[in-house]
PDB file of N, CA and C in Angstrom:
ATOM      1  N   UNK A   1      14.251  21.210 -21.494  1.00 89.00           N
ATOM      2  CA  UNK A   1      14.996  20.246 -22.268  1.00 89.00           C
ATOM      3  C   UNK A   1      15.013  20.708 -23.718  1.00 89.00           C
ATOM      4  N   UNK A   2      16.146  20.593 -24.346  1.00 89.00           N
ATOM      5  CA  UNK A   2      16.296  20.982 -25.740  1.00 89.00           C
ATOM      6  C   UNK A   2      16.321  19.748 -26.632  1.00 89.00           C
ATOM      7  N   UNK A   3      15.545  19.805 -27.699  1.00 89.00           N
ATOM      8  CA  UNK A   3      15.563  18.725 -28.686  1.00 89.00           C
ATOM      9  C   UNK A   3      16.642  18.991 -29.723  1.00 89.00           C
ATOM     10  N   UNK A   4      17.217  17.934 -30.233  1.00 86.00           N
ATOM     11  CA  UNK A   4      18.206  18.049 -31.300  1.00 86.00           C
ATOM     12  C   UNK A   4      17.528  18.504 -32.588  1.00 86.00           C
ATOM     13  N   UNK A   5      18.297  19.067 -33.482  1.00 83.00           N
ATOM     14  CA  UNK A   5      17.779  19.655 -34.708  1.00 83.00           C
ATOM     15  C   UNK A   5      16.999  18.651 -35.570  1.00 83.00           C
ATOM     16  N   UNK A   6      17.422  17.392 -35.620  1.00 88.00           N
ATOM     17  CA  UNK A   6      16.700  16.439 -36.469  1.00 88.00           C
ATOM     18  C   UNK A   6      15.299  16.131 -35.928  1.00 88.00           C
ATOM     19  N   UNK A   7      15.029  16.484 -34.675  1.00 90.00           N
ATOM     20  CA  UNK A   7      13.692  16.313 -34.105  1.00 90.00           C
ATOM     21  C   UNK A   7      12.914  17.619 -34.120  1.00 90.00           C
ATOM     22  N   UNK A   8      13.564  18.688 -33.765  1.00 83.00           N
ATOM     23  CA  UNK A   8      12.920  20.000 -33.655  1.00 83.00           C
ATOM     24  C   UNK A   8      13.346  20.881 -34.812  1.00 83.00           C
ATOM     25  N   UNK A   9      13.123  20.438 -36.019  1.00 76.00           N
ATOM     26  CA  UNK A   9      13.564  21.158 -37.200  1.00 76.00           C
ATOM     27  C   UNK A   9      12.637  22.312 -37.551  1.00 76.00           C
ATOM     28  N   UNK A  10      11.459  22.327 -36.923  1.00 73.00           N
ATOM     29  CA  UNK A  10      10.515  23.406 -37.192  1.00 73.00           C
ATOM     30  C   UNK A  10       9.768  23.731 -35.904  1.00 73.00           C
ATOM     31  N   UNK A  11       9.828  24.970 -35.494  1.00 76.00           N
ATOM     32  CA  UNK A  11       9.071  25.369 -34.317  1.00 76.00           C
ATOM     33  C   UNK A  11       9.875  25.302 -33.039  1.00 76.00           C
ATOM     34  N   UNK A  12       9.183  24.968 -31.983  1.00 82.00           N
ATOM     35  CA  UNK A  12       9.741  24.968 -30.640  1.00 82.00           C
ATOM     36  C   UNK A  12      10.891  23.964 -30.504  1.00 82.00           C
ATOM     37  N   UNK A  13      11.966  24.402 -29.873  1.00 85.00           N
ATOM     38  CA  UNK A  13      13.111  23.508 -29.663  1.00 85.00           C
ATOM     39  C   UNK A  13      13.394  23.267 -28.181  1.00 85.00           C
ATOM     40  N   UNK A  14      12.892  24.137 -27.301  1.00 88.00           N
ATOM     41  CA  UNK A  14      13.122  24.008 -25.865  1.00 88.00           C
ATOM     42  C   UNK A  14      11.794  23.725 -25.182  1.00 88.00           C
ATOM     43  N   UNK A  15      11.776  22.704 -24.326  1.00 90.00           N
ATOM     44  CA  UNK A  15      10.553  22.255 -23.678  1.00 90.00           C
ATOM     45  C   UNK A  15      10.738  22.257 -22.170  1.00 90.00           C
ATOM     46  N   UNK A  16       9.842  22.953 -21.466  1.00 91.00           N
ATOM     47  CA  UNK A  16       9.805  22.929 -20.005  1.00 91.00           C
ATOM     48  C   UNK A  16       8.960  21.727 -19.597  1.00 91.00           C
ATOM     49  N   UNK A  17       9.586  20.703 -19.065  1.00 90.00           N
ATOM     50  CA  UNK A  17       8.883  19.461 -18.766  1.00 90.00           C
ATOM     51  C   UNK A  17       7.984  19.555 -17.540  1.00 90.00           C
ATOM     52  N   UNK A  18       8.021  20.691 -16.842  1.00 93.00           N
ATOM     53  CA  UNK A  18       7.075  20.922 -15.758  1.00 93.00           C
ATOM     54  C   UNK A  18       5.712  21.342 -16.300  1.00 93.00           C
ATOM     55  N   UNK A  19       5.677  21.742 -17.550  1.00 94.00           N
ATOM     56  CA  UNK A  19       4.439  22.126 -18.228  1.00 94.00           C
ATOM     57  C   UNK A  19       3.923  20.896 -18.976  1.00 94.00           C
ATOM     58  N   UNK A  20       2.772  20.378 -18.552  1.00 94.00           N
ATOM     59  CA  UNK A  20       2.251  19.130 -19.115  1.00 94.00           C
ATOM     60  C   UNK A  20       2.048  19.213 -20.626  1.00 94.00           C
ATOM     61  N   UNK A  21       1.563  20.343 -21.126  1.00 94.00           N
ATOM     62  CA  UNK A  21       1.357  20.481 -22.568  1.00 94.00           C
ATOM     63  C   UNK A  21       2.673  20.393 -23.330  1.00 94.00           C
ATOM     64  N   UNK A  22       3.707  21.016 -22.793  1.00 93.00           N
ATOM     65  CA  UNK A  22       5.014  20.948 -23.451  1.00 93.00           C
ATOM     66  C   UNK A  22       5.605  19.547 -23.360  1.00 93.00           C
ATOM     67  N   UNK A  23       5.428  18.891 -22.227  1.00 95.00           N
ATOM     68  CA  UNK A  23       5.905  17.515 -22.078  1.00 95.00           C
ATOM     69  C   UNK A  23       5.228  16.607 -23.094  1.00 95.00           C
ATOM     70  N   UNK A  24       3.916  16.739 -23.232  1.00 95.00           N
ATOM     71  CA  UNK A  24       3.187  15.926 -24.208  1.00 95.00           C
ATOM     72  C   UNK A  24       3.642  16.233 -25.630  1.00 95.00           C
ATOM     73  N   UNK A  25       3.929  17.485 -25.906  1.00 93.00           N
ATOM     74  CA  UNK A  25       4.436  17.856 -27.224  1.00 93.00           C
ATOM     75  C   UNK A  25       5.786  17.229 -27.518  1.00 93.00           C
ATOM     76  N   UNK A  26       6.675  17.281 -26.555  1.00 94.00           N
ATOM     77  CA  UNK A  26       7.994  16.666 -26.715  1.00 94.00           C
ATOM     78  C   UNK A  26       7.861  15.159 -26.931  1.00 94.00           C
ATOM     79  N   UNK A  27       7.035  14.506 -26.115  1.00 95.00           N
ATOM     80  CA  UNK A  27       6.858  13.066 -26.253  1.00 95.00           C
ATOM     81  C   UNK A  27       6.266  12.714 -27.616  1.00 95.00           C
ATOM     82  N   UNK A  28       5.302  13.507 -28.092  1.00 94.00           N
ATOM     83  CA  UNK A  28       4.699  13.253 -29.400  1.00 94.00           C
ATOM     84  C   UNK A  28       5.754  13.355 -30.498  1.00 94.00           C
ATOM     85  N   UNK A  29       6.586  14.370 -30.433  1.00 93.00           N
ATOM     86  CA  UNK A  29       7.646  14.538 -31.431  1.00 93.00           C
ATOM     87  C   UNK A  29       8.607  13.356 -31.406  1.00 93.00           C
ATOM     88  N   UNK A  30       9.049  12.968 -30.233  1.00 95.00           N
ATOM     89  CA  UNK A  30      10.022  11.875 -30.125  1.00 95.00           C
ATOM     90  C   UNK A  30       9.399  10.544 -30.541  1.00 95.00           C
ATOM     91  N   UNK A  31       8.159  10.279 -30.124  1.00 95.00           N
ATOM     92  CA  UNK A  31       7.500   9.027 -30.500  1.00 95.00           C
ATOM     93  C   UNK A  31       7.266   8.941 -32.004  1.00 95.00           C
ATOM     94  N   UNK A  32       6.982  10.062 -32.610  1.00 93.00           N
ATOM     95  CA  UNK A  32       6.673  10.080 -34.039  1.00 93.00           C
ATOM     96  C   UNK A  32       7.925  10.106 -34.915  1.00 93.00           C
ATOM     97  N   UNK A  33       8.946  10.871 -34.511  1.00 91.00           N
ATOM     98  CA  UNK A  33      10.095  11.108 -35.376  1.00 91.00           C
ATOM     99  C   UNK A  33      11.426  10.628 -34.826  1.00 91.00           C
ATOM    100  N   UNK A  34      11.431  10.184 -33.586  1.00 93.00           N
ATOM    101  CA  UNK A  34      12.687   9.859 -32.942  1.00 93.00           C
ATOM    102  C   UNK A  34      13.320   8.556 -33.401  1.00 93.00           C
ATOM    103  N   UNK A  35      14.627   8.541 -33.319  1.00 94.00           N
ATOM    104  CA  UNK A  35      15.409   7.329 -33.524  1.00 94.00           C
ATOM    105  C   UNK A  35      15.511   6.594 -32.193  1.00 94.00           C
ATOM    106  N   UNK A  36      16.008   5.392 -32.222  1.00 94.00           N
ATOM    107  CA  UNK A  36      16.146   4.609 -30.987  1.00 94.00           C
ATOM    108  C   UNK A  36      16.905   5.396 -29.911  1.00 94.00           C
ATOM    109  N   UNK A  37      17.970   6.051 -30.308  1.00 96.00           N
ATOM    110  CA  UNK A  37      18.774   6.819 -29.365  1.00 96.00           C
ATOM    111  C   UNK A  37      17.971   7.975 -28.755  1.00 96.00           C
ATOM    112  N   UNK A  38      17.099   8.572 -29.558  1.00 96.00           N
ATOM    113  CA  UNK A  38      16.268   9.668 -29.065  1.00 96.00           C
ATOM    114  C   UNK A  38      15.260   9.159 -28.041  1.00 96.00           C
ATOM    115  N   UNK A  39      14.677   8.032 -28.321  1.00 95.00           N
ATOM    116  CA  UNK A  39      13.679   7.456 -27.416  1.00 95.00           C
ATOM    117  C   UNK A  39      14.297   7.173 -26.059  1.00 95.00           C
ATOM    118  N   UNK A  40      15.473   6.588 -26.053  1.00 96.00           N
ATOM    119  CA  UNK A  40      16.111   6.291 -24.766  1.00 96.00           C
ATOM    120  C   UNK A  40      16.633   7.545 -24.081  1.00 96.00           C
ATOM    121  N   UNK A  41      16.992   8.561 -24.850  1.00 96.00           N
ATOM    122  CA  UNK A  41      17.527   9.792 -24.256  1.00 96.00           C
ATOM    123  C   UNK A  41      16.434  10.713 -23.719  1.00 96.00           C
ATOM    124  N   UNK A  42      15.301  10.784 -24.390  1.00 96.00           N
ATOM    125  CA  UNK A  42      14.298  11.789 -24.058  1.00 96.00           C
ATOM    126  C   UNK A  42      13.094  11.268 -23.278  1.00 96.00           C
ATOM    127  N   UNK A  43      12.780   9.990 -23.415  1.00 96.00           N
ATOM    128  CA  UNK A  43      11.545   9.487 -22.805  1.00 96.00           C
ATOM    129  C   UNK A  43      11.795   8.770 -21.492  1.00 96.00           C
ATOM    130  N   UNK A  44      10.852   8.913 -20.596  1.00 95.00           N
ATOM    131  CA  UNK A  44      10.850   8.226 -19.305  1.00 95.00           C
ATOM    132  C   UNK A  44       9.666   7.269 -19.330  1.00 95.00           C
ATOM    133  N   UNK A  45       9.904   5.997 -19.070  1.00 95.00           N
ATOM    134  CA  UNK A  45       8.859   4.981 -19.180  1.00 95.00           C
ATOM    135  C   UNK A  45       7.673   5.273 -18.264  1.00 95.00           C
ATOM    136  N   UNK A  46       7.934   5.672 -17.033  1.00 95.00           N
ATOM    137  CA  UNK A  46       6.835   5.953 -16.102  1.00 95.00           C
ATOM    138  C   UNK A  46       5.998   7.144 -16.563  1.00 95.00           C
ATOM    139  N   UNK A  47       6.660   8.177 -17.052  1.00 95.00           N
ATOM    140  CA  UNK A  47       5.917   9.332 -17.571  1.00 95.00           C
ATOM    141  C   UNK A  47       5.129   8.964 -18.823  1.00 95.00           C
ATOM    142  N   UNK A  48       5.713   8.147 -19.673  1.00 96.00           N
ATOM    143  CA  UNK A  48       5.020   7.709 -20.884  1.00 96.00           C
ATOM    144  C   UNK A  48       3.742   6.962 -20.524  1.00 96.00           C
ATOM    145  N   UNK A  49       3.837   6.038 -19.599  1.00 96.00           N
ATOM    146  CA  UNK A  49       2.659   5.274 -19.181  1.00 96.00           C
ATOM    147  C   UNK A  49       1.630   6.196 -18.543  1.00 96.00           C
ATOM    148  N   UNK A  50       2.073   7.070 -17.665  1.00 95.00           N
ATOM    149  CA  UNK A  50       1.159   7.973 -16.969  1.00 95.00           C
ATOM    150  C   UNK A  50       0.379   8.861 -17.945  1.00 95.00           C
ATOM    151  N   UNK A  51       1.057   9.379 -18.939  1.00 96.00           N
ATOM    152  CA  UNK A  51       0.438  10.326 -19.868  1.00 96.00           C
ATOM    153  C   UNK A  51      -0.136   9.666 -21.123  1.00 96.00           C
ATOM    154  N   UNK A  52      -0.003   8.359 -21.241  1.00 96.00           N
ATOM    155  CA  UNK A  52      -0.444   7.675 -22.459  1.00 96.00           C
ATOM    156  C   UNK A  52      -1.909   7.920 -22.813  1.00 96.00           C
ATOM    157  N   UNK A  53      -2.856   7.908 -21.877  1.00 95.00           N
ATOM    158  CA  UNK A  53      -4.252   8.130 -22.285  1.00 95.00           C
ATOM    159  C   UNK A  53      -4.456   9.439 -23.061  1.00 95.00           C
ATOM    160  N   UNK A  54      -3.777  10.506 -22.690  1.00 93.00           N
ATOM    161  CA  UNK A  54      -3.889  11.778 -23.427  1.00 93.00           C
ATOM    162  C   UNK A  54      -2.967  11.807 -24.638  1.00 93.00           C
ATOM    163  N   UNK A  55      -1.795  11.249 -24.481  1.00 94.00           N
ATOM    164  CA  UNK A  55      -0.798  11.285 -25.543  1.00 94.00           C
ATOM    165  C   UNK A  55      -1.239  10.485 -26.759  1.00 94.00           C
ATOM    166  N   UNK A  56      -1.854   9.352 -26.540  1.00 93.00           N
ATOM    167  CA  UNK A  56      -2.236   8.470 -27.653  1.00 93.00           C
ATOM    168  C   UNK A  56      -3.203   9.149 -28.614  1.00 93.00           C
ATOM    169  N   UNK A  57      -4.002  10.091 -28.092  1.00 92.00           N
ATOM    170  CA  UNK A  57      -4.951  10.825 -28.927  1.00 92.00           C
ATOM    171  C   UNK A  57      -4.214  11.722 -29.920  1.00 92.00           C
ATOM    172  N   UNK A  58      -3.053  12.217 -29.537  1.00 92.00           N
ATOM    173  CA  UNK A  58      -2.289  13.136 -30.380  1.00 92.00           C
ATOM    174  C   UNK A  58      -1.442  12.410 -31.425  1.00 92.00           C
ATOM    175  N   UNK A  59      -1.322  11.101 -31.301  1.00 94.00           N
ATOM    176  CA  UNK A  59      -0.511  10.319 -32.236  1.00 94.00           C
ATOM    177  C   UNK A  59      -1.383   9.782 -33.360  1.00 94.00           C
ATOM    178  N   UNK A  60      -0.810   9.606 -34.514  1.00 90.00           N
ATOM    179  CA  UNK A  60      -1.525   8.950 -35.599  1.00 90.00           C
ATOM    180  C   UNK A  60      -1.716   7.476 -35.273  1.00 90.00           C
ATOM    181  N   UNK A  61      -2.706   6.871 -35.906  1.00 93.00           N
ATOM    182  CA  UNK A  61      -3.017   5.466 -35.630  1.00 93.00           C
ATOM    183  C   UNK A  61      -1.822   4.532 -35.840  1.00 93.00           C
ATOM    184  N   UNK A  62      -1.038   4.684 -36.906  1.00 95.00           N
ATOM    185  CA  UNK A  62       0.101   3.770 -37.086  1.00 95.00           C
ATOM    186  C   UNK A  62       1.108   3.841 -35.927  1.00 95.00           C
ATOM    187  N   UNK A  63       1.407   5.056 -35.463  1.00 94.00           N
ATOM    188  CA  UNK A  63       2.367   5.215 -34.362  1.00 94.00           C
ATOM    189  C   UNK A  63       1.768   4.655 -33.077  1.00 94.00           C
ATOM    190  N   UNK A  64       0.525   5.023 -32.791  1.00 94.00           N
ATOM    191  CA  UNK A  64      -0.160   4.539 -31.594  1.00 94.00           C
ATOM    192  C   UNK A  64      -0.219   3.011 -31.582  1.00 94.00           C
ATOM    193  N   UNK A  65      -0.608   2.411 -32.683  1.00 94.00           N
ATOM    194  CA  UNK A  65      -0.712   0.956 -32.768  1.00 94.00           C
ATOM    195  C   UNK A  65       0.633   0.272 -32.571  1.00 94.00           C
ATOM    196  N   UNK A  66       1.657   0.832 -33.174  1.00 94.00           N
ATOM    197  CA  UNK A  66       3.004   0.265 -33.037  1.00 94.00           C
ATOM    198  C   UNK A  66       3.434   0.229 -31.575  1.00 94.00           C
ATOM    199  N   UNK A  67       3.268   1.335 -30.873  1.00 94.00           N
ATOM    200  CA  UNK A  67       3.674   1.405 -29.473  1.00 94.00           C
ATOM    201  C   UNK A  67       2.814   0.501 -28.596  1.00 94.00           C
ATOM    202  N   UNK A  68       1.512   0.460 -28.858  1.00 94.00           N
ATOM    203  CA  UNK A  68       0.635  -0.365 -28.026  1.00 94.00           C
ATOM    204  C   UNK A  68       0.851  -1.860 -28.279  1.00 94.00           C
ATOM    205  N   UNK A  69       1.194  -2.244 -29.487  1.00 94.00           N
ATOM    206  CA  UNK A  69       1.507  -3.644 -29.761  1.00 94.00           C
ATOM    207  C   UNK A  69       2.790  -4.071 -29.064  1.00 94.00           C
ATOM    208  N   UNK A  70       3.746  -3.181 -29.025  1.00 92.00           N
ATOM    209  CA  UNK A  70       5.048  -3.492 -28.423  1.00 92.00           C
ATOM    210  C   UNK A  70       5.008  -3.432 -26.898  1.00 92.00           C
ATOM    211  N   UNK A  71       4.149  -2.565 -26.353  1.00 92.00           N
ATOM    212  CA  UNK A  71       4.081  -2.378 -24.909  1.00 92.00           C
ATOM    213  C   UNK A  71       2.641  -2.482 -24.411  1.00 92.00           C
ATOM    214  N   UNK A  72       2.185  -3.679 -24.104  1.00 91.00           N
ATOM    215  CA  UNK A  72       0.796  -3.891 -23.673  1.00 91.00           C
ATOM    216  C   UNK A  72       0.404  -3.076 -22.446  1.00 91.00           C
ATOM    217  N   UNK A  73       1.362  -2.677 -21.638  1.00 91.00           N
ATOM    218  CA  UNK A  73       1.060  -1.855 -20.464  1.00 91.00           C
ATOM    219  C   UNK A  73       0.403  -0.540 -20.886  1.00 91.00           C
ATOM    220  N   UNK A  74       0.738  -0.030 -22.062  1.00 94.00           N
ATOM    221  CA  UNK A  74       0.125   1.193 -22.548  1.00 94.00           C
ATOM    222  C   UNK A  74      -1.351   0.982 -22.837  1.00 94.00           C
ATOM    223  N   UNK A  75      -1.688  -0.178 -23.391  1.00 90.00           N
ATOM    224  CA  UNK A  75      -3.094  -0.486 -23.672  1.00 90.00           C
ATOM    225  C   UNK A  75      -3.889  -0.554 -22.384  1.00 90.00           C
ATOM    226  N   UNK A  76      -3.334  -1.199 -21.371  1.00 89.00           N
ATOM    227  CA  UNK A  76      -4.014  -1.318 -20.086  1.00 89.00           C
ATOM    228  C   UNK A  76      -4.213   0.061 -19.459  1.00 89.00           C
ATOM    229  N   UNK A  77      -3.236   0.916 -19.584  1.00 85.00           N
ATOM    230  CA  UNK A  77      -3.342   2.269 -19.031  1.00 85.00           C
ATOM    231  C   UNK A  77      -4.416   3.070 -19.763  1.00 85.00           C
ATOM    232  N   UNK A  78      -4.476   2.936 -21.074  1.00 84.00           N
ATOM    233  CA  UNK A  78      -5.455   3.679 -21.861  1.00 84.00           C
ATOM    234  C   UNK A  78      -6.878   3.210 -21.561  1.00 84.00           C
ATOM    235  N   UNK A  79      -7.028   1.935 -21.232  1.00 82.00           N
ATOM    236  CA  UNK A  79      -8.352   1.374 -20.954  1.00 82.00           C
ATOM    237  C   UNK A  79      -8.846   1.733 -19.549  1.00 82.00           C
ATOM    238  N   UNK A  80      -7.932   2.074 -18.668  1.00 75.00           N
ATOM    239  CA  UNK A  80      -8.315   2.356 -17.263  1.00 75.00           C
ATOM    240  C   UNK A  80      -9.016   3.680 -17.118  1.00 75.00           C
TER     241      UNK A  80
END
């Protein structure tokens, strides 16, 4: 999957989503810098929930808190 320039302005622009590290990297970029349209275009809710326990560690506290406040299912997944 290729990220648009406003997201991938520095570094890697193409992500193989079969590679968990690359998938987590793409999700971190989109969660941190993405616009609403990017979130709906690039993220899959089931994958986000599944990978949240590892992904949340890579996010800054403000981003992590924002997502967990908006989606309590992420908090439950992280606690499991």
